[in-house]
Amino acid sequence: MSTIKQIQITFDCAEPERVARFWCEVLGYVLPPPPEGFATWDDYKRTQPAEEQGSWAVCKDPSGAGPRFYFQRVPEGKVAKNRVHVDVRTGTGLVGAERLATLEAECARLIALGATHVNTLYADEENESCIVMQDVEGNEFCLD
């Protein structure tokens, strides 16, 4: 049996710290502490060349169980649908109206943080409800 690998999910974005802080709120993640020898991330950033300041950010699961999210600044904007997206498992184990109410409540919380509601996919004979959303820079994700 092979060893399980840890993964990192990387986002291209215009404002890495803004997007990282959004995902911290969505997932209950945290920003890691600044590098050793620096009291704050701002102290660290001031030591970097101007073009590199704010060029990346990280958020991570404080328990260490979930994947690390890495955000890197890129010059181009988002122009197409994501080929990969994050499913935020808000309604796990719930069905029907209870699931939909839970998803809708989380959707409202995330809209207040800057997310956009794209579409609600209602339950049918094969699938339970889910909600398609976009983060603060337009990256699609689902509340599942």
XYZ file of C-alpha atoms in Angstrom:
144
model
C 0.000 0.000 0.000
C 1.377 3.424 -0.896
C 1.822 6.236 1.577
C -0.930 8.825 1.705
C 0.365 12.174 0.489
C -0.642 15.537 1.856
C -1.981 17.909 -0.748
C -2.085 21.649 -1.242
C -4.739 23.374 -3.314
C -3.374 26.377 -5.209
C -5.417 29.353 -6.397
C -4.256 31.908 -8.952
C -5.587 35.298 -7.891
C -5.050 39.053 -7.892
C -5.097 39.607 -4.115
C -3.713 36.536 -2.335
C -4.147 37.766 1.233
C -7.760 38.836 0.651
C -8.650 35.476 -0.873
C -6.781 33.580 1.872
C -8.654 35.464 4.594
C -11.967 34.676 2.865
C -11.174 30.945 2.787
C -10.056 31.042 6.433
C -13.547 32.276 7.308
C -15.255 29.723 5.058
C -13.365 26.709 6.398
C -12.335 27.702 9.917
C -8.735 27.729 8.724
C -5.995 30.052 9.986
C -3.130 32.009 8.526
C 0.146 30.415 9.625
C 2.439 32.353 11.951
C 5.038 34.594 10.286
C 8.469 33.124 9.550
C 10.854 32.768 12.483
C 12.465 36.060 13.402
C 9.463 38.182 12.397
C 6.761 39.432 14.764
C 4.183 39.910 11.988
C 3.655 39.092 8.329
C 3.917 42.830 7.590
C 7.414 42.824 9.131
C 8.341 39.909 6.865
C 6.821 41.509 3.755
C 8.881 44.676 4.266
C 12.054 42.595 3.820
C 10.937 41.370 0.393
C 11.470 43.152 -2.935
C 8.516 45.413 -3.766
C 7.317 43.189 -6.624
C 7.173 40.155 -4.312
C 5.354 41.826 -1.420
C 1.889 40.298 -1.083
C 2.519 37.910 -3.976
C 1.304 34.868 -2.037
C -0.606 33.820 1.060
C -1.455 30.554 2.810
C -4.282 29.295 4.959
C -4.268 25.990 6.741
C -6.413 23.715 8.846
C -5.425 24.346 12.480
C -5.904 20.632 13.213
C -3.601 19.645 10.349
C -6.206 17.274 8.902
C -7.323 19.292 5.879
C -5.302 20.379 2.860
C -3.322 23.603 2.885
C -4.591 26.330 0.549
C -1.971 28.411 -1.283
C -2.832 31.649 -3.088
C -0.462 33.124 -5.658
C -0.715 36.433 -7.444
C -0.882 36.192 -11.219
C -1.122 39.068 -13.701
C -4.105 37.768 -15.660
C -7.682 37.706 -14.415
C -9.972 34.692 -14.292
C -11.559 34.171 -17.699
C -13.185 30.724 -17.660
C -14.884 28.230 -15.384
C -12.597 26.416 -12.946
C -11.493 22.952 -14.069
C -11.292 21.969 -10.387
C -13.377 23.372 -7.578
C -13.733 23.011 -3.818
C -16.825 21.385 -2.316
C -17.509 22.732 1.162
C -19.284 19.817 2.861
C -21.820 21.833 4.854
C -24.765 19.441 4.570
C -23.044 16.095 5.066
C -25.524 13.526 6.367
C -28.533 15.804 5.946
C -31.323 15.264 3.422
C -34.320 17.091 2.035
C -35.538 20.331 3.582
C -33.110 20.114 6.519
C -30.138 19.895 4.137
C -31.398 22.748 1.955
C -31.994 24.996 4.996
C -28.453 24.293 6.240
C -26.963 25.048 2.820
C -28.997 28.242 2.471
C -27.913 29.457 5.918
C -24.249 28.873 5.039
C -24.794 30.571 1.679
C -26.123 33.678 3.464
C -23.121 33.680 5.839
C -20.682 33.476 2.930
C -22.459 36.181 0.928
C -21.885 38.477 3.918
C -18.156 37.658 3.592
C -18.124 38.643 -0.100
C -19.090 35.399 -1.861
C -21.613 35.319 -4.709
C -24.533 32.900 -5.014
C -24.525 31.464 -8.553
C -27.174 28.745 -8.571
C -29.086 26.430 -6.286
C -29.368 22.877 -7.602
C -32.403 21.321 -5.965
C -32.673 17.654 -5.009
C -33.969 15.213 -7.574
C -34.330 11.428 -7.726
C -30.542 10.923 -7.763
C -28.902 13.877 -6.014
C -29.377 15.972 -2.922
C -29.408 19.784 -3.140
C -26.209 21.805 -3.458
C -25.423 25.475 -3.992
C -22.918 26.789 -6.528
C -21.066 29.904 -5.383
C -18.058 32.072 -6.220
C -15.421 33.329 -3.808
C -14.306 36.966 -3.593
C -12.390 36.678 -6.901
C -14.909 34.601 -8.832
C -13.535 31.083 -8.216
C -16.407 28.614 -8.235
C -17.080 26.343 -5.284
C -20.053 24.364 -4.054
C -21.843 24.070 -0.758
C -22.549 20.365 -0.643
